[in-house]
């Protein structure tokens, strides 16, 4: 049986067309942001790439995707009593083998681009307060507040919801992302590129922008790793350093990146290999 990735909203229609979840070797529930949803309206996603990776290995896997482009950890937490809760509490004749989860990246990016200059995780750079390094461009107090007051409590809600459900013992795999290149390549055509615009608004020196981006995504990785501490059966997938960076002056598909913050098909395929390897270390053969 071929592996398959579908959205949760497609499930009933797929059942009518003959989908038999119990016949797959593995069944995964997928929740999160655009790294689980899609790179664009016409591009691939990690679940689609994972389905191919499992197929190539001769194993059938079903991925039921609840992810939504642009979702933040807070929004996912606010919706835990809706579709996600239904999926982990409905008494199917089968259980999910794992939850694949991606969140945190949008929260950091929003905290860089949405607030007024100097009010988010980026410091406003001025002639009177210049920046000599990437660290000079960040507000560590704001990063700490984002993680401890917003990300950590909302992830705890998701984790506790899973552990209180009929899927209380399933492993949870967490996305670590990879380090993008801030550039004028918006994720949504016709709109502004997120990190590129955040740096422009806060006067972040161009020569320091990649260093700042690396610092931000190191903090994202650290936040995700923190969610595994003191919790059972939860794993961070080590994807940082997997993708070929995009050229800083490019405005479209470059390296393993489709746009500023999303991989292209080649990038998804590389990430899927890492994800499948980590999943197969945990799940029985």
PDB file of C-alpha atoms in Angstrom:
ATOM      1  CA  UNK A   1       0.000   0.000   0.000  1.00  0.00           C
ATOM      2  CA  UNK A   2       1.347   3.414  -0.972  1.00  0.00           C
ATOM      3  CA  UNK A   3       1.922   5.991   1.737  1.00  0.00           C
ATOM      4  CA  UNK A   4      -0.468   8.911   1.782  1.00  0.00           C
ATOM      5  CA  UNK A   5      -0.630  12.432   3.230  1.00  0.00           C
ATOM      6  CA  UNK A   6      -4.054  14.041   3.550  1.00  0.00           C
ATOM      7  CA  UNK A   7      -5.570  16.966   5.415  1.00  0.00           C
ATOM      8  CA  UNK A   8      -7.954  16.205   8.238  1.00  0.00           C
ATOM      9  CA  UNK A   9     -10.786  17.881   6.344  1.00  0.00           C
ATOM     10  CA  UNK A  10     -10.330  15.332   3.539  1.00  0.00           C
ATOM     11  CA  UNK A  11     -10.588  12.285   5.802  1.00  0.00           C
ATOM     12  CA  UNK A  12     -14.301  11.469   5.414  1.00  0.00           C
ATOM     13  CA  UNK A  13     -14.142  11.807   1.643  1.00  0.00           C
ATOM     14  CA  UNK A  14     -11.063   9.584   1.552  1.00  0.00           C
ATOM     15  CA  UNK A  15     -12.874   6.951   3.618  1.00  0.00           C
ATOM     16  CA  UNK A  16     -15.685   6.964   1.058  1.00  0.00           C
ATOM     17  CA  UNK A  17     -13.082   6.395  -1.650  1.00  0.00           C
ATOM     18  CA  UNK A  18     -11.732   3.355   0.185  1.00  0.00           C
ATOM     19  CA  UNK A  19      -9.097   4.686   2.567  1.00  0.00           C
ATOM     20  CA  UNK A  20      -8.385   2.054   5.252  1.00  0.00           C
ATOM     21  CA  UNK A  21      -6.179   3.585   7.978  1.00  0.00           C
ATOM     22  CA  UNK A  22      -5.782   0.268   9.789  1.00  0.00           C
ATOM     23  CA  UNK A  23      -3.997  -1.190   6.767  1.00  0.00           C
ATOM     24  CA  UNK A  24      -1.050   1.225   6.959  1.00  0.00           C
ATOM     25  CA  UNK A  25       2.024   0.172   8.889  1.00  0.00           C
ATOM     26  CA  UNK A  26       2.216   3.619  10.524  1.00  0.00           C
ATOM     27  CA  UNK A  27      -0.334   6.360  11.143  1.00  0.00           C
ATOM     28  CA  UNK A  28       0.833   9.879  12.043  1.00  0.00           C
ATOM     29  CA  UNK A  29      -1.091  12.905  13.236  1.00  0.00           C
ATOM     30  CA  UNK A  30       0.514  16.141  12.042  1.00  0.00           C
ATOM     31  CA  UNK A  31      -0.055  19.538  13.654  1.00  0.00           C
ATOM     32  CA  UNK A  32       1.684  22.861  13.287  1.00  0.00           C
ATOM     33  CA  UNK A  33       2.606  25.705  10.982  1.00  0.00           C
ATOM     34  CA  UNK A  34       3.608  26.065   7.333  1.00  0.00           C
ATOM     35  CA  UNK A  35       6.594  23.759   7.760  1.00  0.00           C
ATOM     36  CA  UNK A  36       3.992  21.009   8.021  1.00  0.00           C
ATOM     37  CA  UNK A  37       1.403  22.635   5.801  1.00  0.00           C
ATOM     38  CA  UNK A  38       3.066  23.757   2.579  1.00  0.00           C
ATOM     39  CA  UNK A  39       5.743  26.021   1.102  1.00  0.00           C
ATOM     40  CA  UNK A  40       3.149  27.747  -1.090  1.00  0.00           C
ATOM     41  CA  UNK A  41      -0.236  27.032  -2.613  1.00  0.00           C
ATOM     42  CA  UNK A  42       1.401  24.879  -5.289  1.00  0.00           C
ATOM     43  CA  UNK A  43       4.469  23.529  -3.518  1.00  0.00           C
ATOM     44  CA  UNK A  44       5.262  20.462  -1.455  1.00  0.00           C
ATOM     45  CA  UNK A  45       5.137  19.985   2.306  1.00  0.00           C
ATOM     46  CA  UNK A  46       7.056  17.919   4.828  1.00  0.00           C
ATOM     47  CA  UNK A  47       4.263  15.294   5.186  1.00  0.00           C
ATOM     48  CA  UNK A  48       4.205  14.798   1.407  1.00  0.00           C
ATOM     49  CA  UNK A  49       7.984  14.392   1.373  1.00  0.00           C
ATOM     50  CA  UNK A  50       7.775  12.012   4.341  1.00  0.00           C
ATOM     51  CA  UNK A  51       5.178   9.898   2.553  1.00  0.00           C
ATOM     52  CA  UNK A  52       7.618   9.494  -0.336  1.00  0.00           C
ATOM     53  CA  UNK A  53      10.501   8.733   2.046  1.00  0.00           C
ATOM     54  CA  UNK A  54       8.519   5.946   3.709  1.00  0.00           C
ATOM     55  CA  UNK A  55       7.430   4.623   0.308  1.00  0.00           C
ATOM     56  CA  UNK A  56      11.017   4.577  -0.904  1.00  0.00           C
ATOM     57  CA  UNK A  57      11.870   2.467   2.155  1.00  0.00           C
ATOM     58  CA  UNK A  58       9.051   0.032   1.390  1.00  0.00           C
ATOM     59  CA  UNK A  59       6.909   1.068   4.368  1.00  0.00           C
ATOM     60  CA  UNK A  60       3.348   2.385   4.199  1.00  0.00           C
ATOM     61  CA  UNK A  61       2.495   5.415   6.299  1.00  0.00           C
ATOM     62  CA  UNK A  62      -0.614   7.576   6.580  1.00  0.00           C
ATOM     63  CA  UNK A  63      -0.188  11.247   7.519  1.00  0.00           C
ATOM     64  CA  UNK A  64      -3.298  13.134   8.661  1.00  0.00           C
ATOM     65  CA  UNK A  65      -2.414  16.800   8.587  1.00  0.00           C
ATOM     66  CA  UNK A  66      -4.117  19.425  10.755  1.00  0.00           C
ATOM     67  CA  UNK A  67      -1.477  22.101  10.147  1.00  0.00           C
ATOM     68  CA  UNK A  68      -2.217  25.631   8.977  1.00  0.00           C
ATOM     69  CA  UNK A  69       0.059  28.067   7.156  1.00  0.00           C
ATOM     70  CA  UNK A  70       0.994  30.907   9.507  1.00  0.00           C
ATOM     71  CA  UNK A  71      -0.084  29.221  12.741  1.00  0.00           C
ATOM     72  CA  UNK A  72       1.669  30.204  15.962  1.00  0.00           C
ATOM     73  CA  UNK A  73       2.130  28.173  19.123  1.00  0.00           C
ATOM     74  CA  UNK A  74      -0.414  30.372  20.878  1.00  0.00           C
ATOM     75  CA  UNK A  75      -3.048  29.915  18.168  1.00  0.00           C
ATOM     76  CA  UNK A  76      -2.549  26.144  18.135  1.00  0.00           C
ATOM     77  CA  UNK A  77      -2.947  26.118  21.910  1.00  0.00           C
ATOM     78  CA  UNK A  78      -6.127  28.206  21.697  1.00  0.00           C
ATOM     79  CA  UNK A  79      -7.609  25.627  19.283  1.00  0.00           C
ATOM     80  CA  UNK A  80      -6.820  22.501  21.299  1.00  0.00           C
ATOM     81  CA  UNK A  81     -10.469  21.894  22.120  1.00  0.00           C
ATOM     82  CA  UNK A  82     -11.458  21.925  18.469  1.00  0.00           C
ATOM     83  CA  UNK A  83     -10.233  19.727  15.596  1.00  0.00           C
ATOM     84  CA  UNK A  84      -7.053  18.525  17.299  1.00  0.00           C
ATOM     85  CA  UNK A  85      -8.942  17.387  20.398  1.00  0.00           C
ATOM     86  CA  UNK A  86     -11.456  15.492  18.265  1.00  0.00           C
ATOM     87  CA  UNK A  87      -8.721  13.596  16.467  1.00  0.00           C
ATOM     88  CA  UNK A  88      -6.977  12.384  19.617  1.00  0.00           C
ATOM     89  CA  UNK A  89     -10.153  11.492  21.483  1.00  0.00           C
ATOM     90  CA  UNK A  90     -12.311   9.862  18.772  1.00  0.00           C
ATOM     91  CA  UNK A  91     -12.325   6.073  19.389  1.00  0.00           C
ATOM     92  CA  UNK A  92     -11.239   4.805  15.995  1.00  0.00           C
ATOM     93  CA  UNK A  93     -10.400   1.124  15.707  1.00  0.00           C
ATOM     94  CA  UNK A  94      -6.760   2.175  15.435  1.00  0.00           C
ATOM     95  CA  UNK A  95      -4.388   4.624  17.102  1.00  0.00           C
ATOM     96  CA  UNK A  96      -1.844   7.076  15.835  1.00  0.00           C
ATOM     97  CA  UNK A  97       1.740   5.888  16.130  1.00  0.00           C
ATOM     98  CA  UNK A  98       3.130   9.389  16.733  1.00  0.00           C
ATOM     99  CA  UNK A  99       2.416  13.106  16.658  1.00  0.00           C
ATOM    100  CA  UNK A 100       4.601  15.203  14.361  1.00  0.00           C
ATOM    101  CA  UNK A 101       4.597  18.812  15.535  1.00  0.00           C
ATOM    102  CA  UNK A 102       6.000  22.101  14.259  1.00  0.00           C
ATOM    103  CA  UNK A 103       5.626  25.430  16.074  1.00  0.00           C
ATOM    104  CA  UNK A 104       7.700  28.258  17.451  1.00  0.00           C
ATOM    105  CA  UNK A 105       9.228  29.602  14.245  1.00  0.00           C
ATOM    106  CA  UNK A 106       6.295  31.874  13.422  1.00  0.00           C
ATOM    107  CA  UNK A 107       6.163  33.104  17.007  1.00  0.00           C
ATOM    108  CA  UNK A 108       9.779  34.269  16.818  1.00  0.00           C
ATOM    109  CA  UNK A 109       9.308  35.802  13.371  1.00  0.00           C
ATOM    110  CA  UNK A 110       6.136  37.617  14.462  1.00  0.00           C
ATOM    111  CA  UNK A 111       7.983  38.916  17.516  1.00  0.00           C
ATOM    112  CA  UNK A 112      10.572  40.373  15.142  1.00  0.00           C
ATOM    113  CA  UNK A 113       8.297  41.876  12.482  1.00  0.00           C
ATOM    114  CA  UNK A 114       4.979  42.797  14.121  1.00  0.00           C
ATOM    115  CA  UNK A 115       5.844  45.108  17.033  1.00  0.00           C
ATOM    116  CA  UNK A 116       6.853  48.724  16.527  1.00  0.00           C
ATOM    117  CA  UNK A 117      10.589  49.217  15.976  1.00  0.00           C
ATOM    118  CA  UNK A 118      12.568  48.237  19.047  1.00  0.00           C
ATOM    119  CA  UNK A 119       9.520  46.794  20.814  1.00  0.00           C
ATOM    120  CA  UNK A 120       9.899  43.125  19.823  1.00  0.00           C
ATOM    121  CA  UNK A 121      12.892  40.810  19.948  1.00  0.00           C
ATOM    122  CA  UNK A 122      14.893  43.155  17.688  1.00  0.00           C
ATOM    123  CA  UNK A 123      16.578  46.286  18.995  1.00  0.00           C
ATOM    124  CA  UNK A 124      16.178  49.475  17.000  1.00  0.00           C
ATOM    125  CA  UNK A 125      19.629  50.378  15.721  1.00  0.00           C
ATOM    126  CA  UNK A 126      20.421  54.107  15.676  1.00  0.00           C
ATOM    127  CA  UNK A 127      23.561  56.245  15.276  1.00  0.00           C
ATOM    128  CA  UNK A 128      23.512  56.771  19.035  1.00  0.00           C
ATOM    129  CA  UNK A 129      23.047  53.041  19.699  1.00  0.00           C
ATOM    130  CA  UNK A 130      24.923  51.212  16.928  1.00  0.00           C
ATOM    131  CA  UNK A 131      25.390  47.469  16.556  1.00  0.00           C
ATOM    132  CA  UNK A 132      28.795  45.821  16.273  1.00  0.00           C
ATOM    133  CA  UNK A 133      27.573  42.207  16.341  1.00  0.00           C
ATOM    134  CA  UNK A 134      24.432  40.161  15.869  1.00  0.00           C
ATOM    135  CA  UNK A 135      23.896  40.001  19.610  1.00  0.00           C
ATOM    136  CA  UNK A 136      23.741  43.798  19.688  1.00  0.00           C
ATOM    137  CA  UNK A 137      20.671  43.635  17.438  1.00  0.00           C
ATOM    138  CA  UNK A 138      18.593  41.449  19.745  1.00  0.00           C
ATOM    139  CA  UNK A 139      16.691  42.098  22.952  1.00  0.00           C
ATOM    140  CA  UNK A 140      17.392  39.037  25.137  1.00  0.00           C
ATOM    141  CA  UNK A 141      14.781  40.114  27.675  1.00  0.00           C
ATOM    142  CA  UNK A 142      12.108  40.027  24.965  1.00  0.00           C
ATOM    143  CA  UNK A 143      13.300  36.614  23.783  1.00  0.00           C
ATOM    144  CA  UNK A 144      13.098  35.315  27.341  1.00  0.00           C
ATOM    145  CA  UNK A 145       9.572  36.678  27.761  1.00  0.00           C
ATOM    146  CA  UNK A 146       8.467  35.111  24.475  1.00  0.00           C
ATOM    147  CA  UNK A 147       9.756  31.695  25.496  1.00  0.00           C
ATOM    148  CA  UNK A 148       8.819  31.545  29.155  1.00  0.00           C
ATOM    149  CA  UNK A 149       5.500  33.411  29.114  1.00  0.00           C
ATOM    150  CA  UNK A 150       4.075  32.364  25.758  1.00  0.00           C
ATOM    151  CA  UNK A 151       5.771  29.405  24.067  1.00  0.00           C
ATOM    152  CA  UNK A 152       6.449  27.172  27.068  1.00  0.00           C
ATOM    153  CA  UNK A 153       2.984  27.423  28.698  1.00  0.00           C
ATOM    154  CA  UNK A 154       1.188  26.892  25.399  1.00  0.00           C
ATOM    155  CA  UNK A 155       3.294  23.883  24.496  1.00  0.00           C
ATOM    156  CA  UNK A 156       2.596  22.465  27.957  1.00  0.00           C
ATOM    157  CA  UNK A 157      -1.125  22.703  27.198  1.00  0.00           C
ATOM    158  CA  UNK A 158      -0.667  20.714  23.980  1.00  0.00           C
ATOM    159  CA  UNK A 159       1.522  18.103  25.649  1.00  0.00           C
ATOM    160  CA  UNK A 160      -0.893  17.665  28.560  1.00  0.00           C
ATOM    161  CA  UNK A 161      -3.823  17.406  26.148  1.00  0.00           C
ATOM    162  CA  UNK A 162      -2.126  14.545  24.310  1.00  0.00           C
ATOM    163  CA  UNK A 163      -1.081  12.750  27.489  1.00  0.00           C
ATOM    164  CA  UNK A 164      -4.642  12.973  28.871  1.00  0.00           C
ATOM    165  CA  UNK A 165      -6.125  11.442  25.713  1.00  0.00           C
ATOM    166  CA  UNK A 166      -6.445   7.902  24.404  1.00  0.00           C
ATOM    167  CA  UNK A 167      -3.105   8.591  22.686  1.00  0.00           C
ATOM    168  CA  UNK A 168      -1.393   9.207  26.014  1.00  0.00           C
ATOM    169  CA  UNK A 169       1.646   7.065  25.233  1.00  0.00           C
ATOM    170  CA  UNK A 170       2.479   8.062  21.657  1.00  0.00           C
ATOM    171  CA  UNK A 171       5.854   9.656  20.887  1.00  0.00           C
ATOM    172  CA  UNK A 172       5.897  13.331  19.923  1.00  0.00           C
ATOM    173  CA  UNK A 173       8.443  14.536  17.362  1.00  0.00           C
ATOM    174  CA  UNK A 174       9.285  18.254  17.303  1.00  0.00           C
ATOM    175  CA  UNK A 175      10.510  20.360  14.399  1.00  0.00           C
ATOM    176  CA  UNK A 176      13.845  22.190  14.829  1.00  0.00           C
ATOM    177  CA  UNK A 177      13.549  24.050  11.487  1.00  0.00           C
ATOM    178  CA  UNK A 178      16.755  25.158   9.748  1.00  0.00           C
ATOM    179  CA  UNK A 179      18.388  28.565   9.448  1.00  0.00           C
ATOM    180  CA  UNK A 180      16.944  30.628   6.581  1.00  0.00           C
ATOM    181  CA  UNK A 181      18.477  33.598   4.797  1.00  0.00           C
ATOM    182  CA  UNK A 182      16.700  36.919   5.297  1.00  0.00           C
ATOM    183  CA  UNK A 183      16.069  38.166   1.770  1.00  0.00           C
ATOM    184  CA  UNK A 184      13.470  39.880  -0.378  1.00  0.00           C
ATOM    185  CA  UNK A 185      11.676  36.624  -1.243  1.00  0.00           C
ATOM    186  CA  UNK A 186       8.231  36.781   0.390  1.00  0.00           C
ATOM    187  CA  UNK A 187       6.419  33.592   1.314  1.00  0.00           C
ATOM    188  CA  UNK A 188       3.200  35.050  -0.110  1.00  0.00           C
ATOM    189  CA  UNK A 189       3.620  36.691  -3.544  1.00  0.00           C
ATOM    190  CA  UNK A 190       2.792  40.377  -3.489  1.00  0.00           C
ATOM    191  CA  UNK A 191       3.453  40.743   0.231  1.00  0.00           C
ATOM    192  CA  UNK A 192       6.557  41.660   2.180  1.00  0.00           C
ATOM    193  CA  UNK A 193       9.254  39.180   3.183  1.00  0.00           C
ATOM    194  CA  UNK A 194       9.036  38.719   6.939  1.00  0.00           C
ATOM    195  CA  UNK A 195      12.597  38.757   8.272  1.00  0.00           C
ATOM    196  CA  UNK A 196      13.803  41.071   5.517  1.00  0.00           C
ATOM    197  CA  UNK A 197      11.120  43.606   6.456  1.00  0.00           C
ATOM    198  CA  UNK A 198      11.742  43.195  10.191  1.00  0.00           C
ATOM    199  CA  UNK A 199      15.423  44.024   9.711  1.00  0.00           C
ATOM    200  CA  UNK A 200      14.661  46.980   7.475  1.00  0.00           C
ATOM    201  CA  UNK A 201      12.194  48.393  10.031  1.00  0.00           C
ATOM    202  CA  UNK A 202      14.687  48.064  12.897  1.00  0.00           C
ATOM    203  CA  UNK A 203      17.686  49.361  10.909  1.00  0.00           C
ATOM    204  CA  UNK A 204      19.547  46.081  11.347  1.00  0.00           C
ATOM    205  CA  UNK A 205      22.826  46.516   9.412  1.00  0.00           C
ATOM    206  CA  UNK A 206      22.834  44.338   6.280  1.00  0.00           C
ATOM    207  CA  UNK A 207      26.276  43.000   7.163  1.00  0.00           C
ATOM    208  CA  UNK A 208      24.871  41.602  10.430  1.00  0.00           C
ATOM    209  CA  UNK A 209      21.553  40.245   9.212  1.00  0.00           C
ATOM    210  CA  UNK A 210      22.584  36.646   8.649  1.00  0.00           C
ATOM    211  CA  UNK A 211      24.292  36.559  12.033  1.00  0.00           C
ATOM    212  CA  UNK A 212      21.063  37.856  13.620  1.00  0.00           C
ATOM    213  CA  UNK A 213      19.011  35.244  11.762  1.00  0.00           C
ATOM    214  CA  UNK A 214      21.316  32.500  12.990  1.00  0.00           C
ATOM    215  CA  UNK A 215      21.009  33.821  16.538  1.00  0.00           C
ATOM    216  CA  UNK A 216      17.202  33.863  16.306  1.00  0.00           C
ATOM    217  CA  UNK A 217      16.979  30.298  15.044  1.00  0.00           C
ATOM    218  CA  UNK A 218      19.470  29.081  17.632  1.00  0.00           C
ATOM    219  CA  UNK A 219      17.018  30.492  20.173  1.00  0.00           C
ATOM    220  CA  UNK A 220      14.144  28.723  18.395  1.00  0.00           C
ATOM    221  CA  UNK A 221      16.040  25.433  18.543  1.00  0.00           C
ATOM    222  CA  UNK A 222      16.814  25.977  22.232  1.00  0.00           C
ATOM    223  CA  UNK A 223      13.148  26.669  22.979  1.00  0.00           C
ATOM    224  CA  UNK A 224      12.077  23.481  21.202  1.00  0.00           C
ATOM    225  CA  UNK A 225      14.751  21.477  23.009  1.00  0.00           C
ATOM    226  CA  UNK A 226      13.438  22.908  26.265  1.00  0.00           C
ATOM    227  CA  UNK A 227      10.043  21.341  25.576  1.00  0.00           C
ATOM    228  CA  UNK A 228      11.623  17.886  25.725  1.00  0.00           C
ATOM    229  CA  UNK A 229      13.071  18.404  29.191  1.00  0.00           C
ATOM    230  CA  UNK A 230      11.314  16.527  31.985  1.00  0.00           C
ATOM    231  CA  UNK A 231       8.825  14.979  29.575  1.00  0.00           C
ATOM    232  CA  UNK A 232       8.576  11.378  28.432  1.00  0.00           C
ATOM    233  CA  UNK A 233       8.604  10.082  24.873  1.00  0.00           C
ATOM    234  CA  UNK A 234       9.253  13.411  23.176  1.00  0.00           C
ATOM    235  CA  UNK A 235      12.015  14.033  20.639  1.00  0.00           C
ATOM    236  CA  UNK A 236      13.463  17.036  18.830  1.00  0.00           C
ATOM    237  CA  UNK A 237      14.329  16.222  15.212  1.00  0.00           C
ATOM    238  CA  UNK A 238      17.832  17.638  14.508  1.00  0.00           C
ATOM    239  CA  UNK A 239      17.327  19.362  11.155  1.00  0.00           C
ATOM    240  CA  UNK A 240      19.517  22.450  11.670  1.00  0.00           C
ATOM    241  CA  UNK A 241      22.306  22.391   9.093  1.00  0.00           C
ATOM    242  CA  UNK A 242      20.459  20.106   6.676  1.00  0.00           C
ATOM    243  CA  UNK A 243      19.622  22.607   3.932  1.00  0.00           C
ATOM    244  CA  UNK A 244      21.808  24.464   1.446  1.00  0.00           C
ATOM    245  CA  UNK A 245      21.401  28.187   2.208  1.00  0.00           C
ATOM    246  CA  UNK A 246      19.842  30.572  -0.265  1.00  0.00           C
ATOM    247  CA  UNK A 247      21.839  33.421  -1.783  1.00  0.00           C
ATOM    248  CA  UNK A 248      21.241  36.633   0.155  1.00  0.00           C
ATOM    249  CA  UNK A 249      20.587  38.662  -3.010  1.00  0.00           C
ATOM    250  CA  UNK A 250      18.153  36.159  -4.518  1.00  0.00           C
ATOM    251  CA  UNK A 251      14.438  36.879  -4.699  1.00  0.00           C
ATOM    252  CA  UNK A 252      13.053  33.413  -5.375  1.00  0.00           C
ATOM    253  CA  UNK A 253      14.020  29.760  -5.442  1.00  0.00           C
ATOM    254  CA  UNK A 254      17.640  29.464  -4.280  1.00  0.00           C
ATOM    255  CA  UNK A 255      19.655  26.672  -2.690  1.00  0.00           C
ATOM    256  CA  UNK A 256      17.187  24.427  -0.875  1.00  0.00           C
ATOM    257  CA  UNK A 257      14.759  27.298  -0.238  1.00  0.00           C
ATOM    258  CA  UNK A 258      11.664  28.295  -2.206  1.00  0.00           C
ATOM    259  CA  UNK A 259      11.310  31.652  -0.487  1.00  0.00           C
ATOM    260  CA  UNK A 260      12.686  33.441   2.554  1.00  0.00           C
ATOM    261  CA  UNK A 261      11.396  30.986   5.163  1.00  0.00           C
ATOM    262  CA  UNK A 262      10.240  27.801   3.380  1.00  0.00           C
ATOM    263  CA  UNK A 263      12.184  24.963   1.725  1.00  0.00           C
ATOM    264  CA  UNK A 264      11.648  23.903  -1.868  1.00  0.00           C
ATOM    265  CA  UNK A 265      10.991  20.336  -3.003  1.00  0.00           C
ATOM    266  CA  UNK A 266      14.658  19.378  -2.790  1.00  0.00           C
ATOM    267  CA  UNK A 267      14.802  20.864   0.699  1.00  0.00           C
ATOM    268  CA  UNK A 268      11.710  18.995   1.882  1.00  0.00           C
ATOM    269  CA  UNK A 269      13.194  15.740   0.585  1.00  0.00           C
ATOM    270  CA  UNK A 270      16.388  16.305   2.613  1.00  0.00           C
ATOM    271  CA  UNK A 271      14.398  17.151   5.728  1.00  0.00           C
ATOM    272  CA  UNK A 272      12.166  14.106   5.275  1.00  0.00           C
ATOM    273  CA  UNK A 273      15.186  11.802   5.357  1.00  0.00           C
ATOM    274  CA  UNK A 274      16.215  13.252   8.723  1.00  0.00           C
ATOM    275  CA  UNK A 275      12.683  13.011  10.085  1.00  0.00           C
ATOM    276  CA  UNK A 276      12.201   9.421   8.957  1.00  0.00           C
ATOM    277  CA  UNK A 277      15.545   8.410  10.443  1.00  0.00           C
ATOM    278  CA  UNK A 278      14.601   9.879  13.833  1.00  0.00           C
ATOM    279  CA  UNK A 279      11.112   8.364  13.735  1.00  0.00           C
ATOM    280  CA  UNK A 280      12.461   4.909  12.896  1.00  0.00           C
ATOM    281  CA  UNK A 281      14.867   5.068  15.851  1.00  0.00           C
ATOM    282  CA  UNK A 282      11.831   5.245  18.139  1.00  0.00           C
ATOM    283  CA  UNK A 283       9.040   3.287  16.464  1.00  0.00           C
ATOM    284  CA  UNK A 284       9.204  -0.513  16.269  1.00  0.00           C
ATOM    285  CA  UNK A 285      10.092  -2.143  12.970  1.00  0.00           C
TER     286      UNK A 285
END
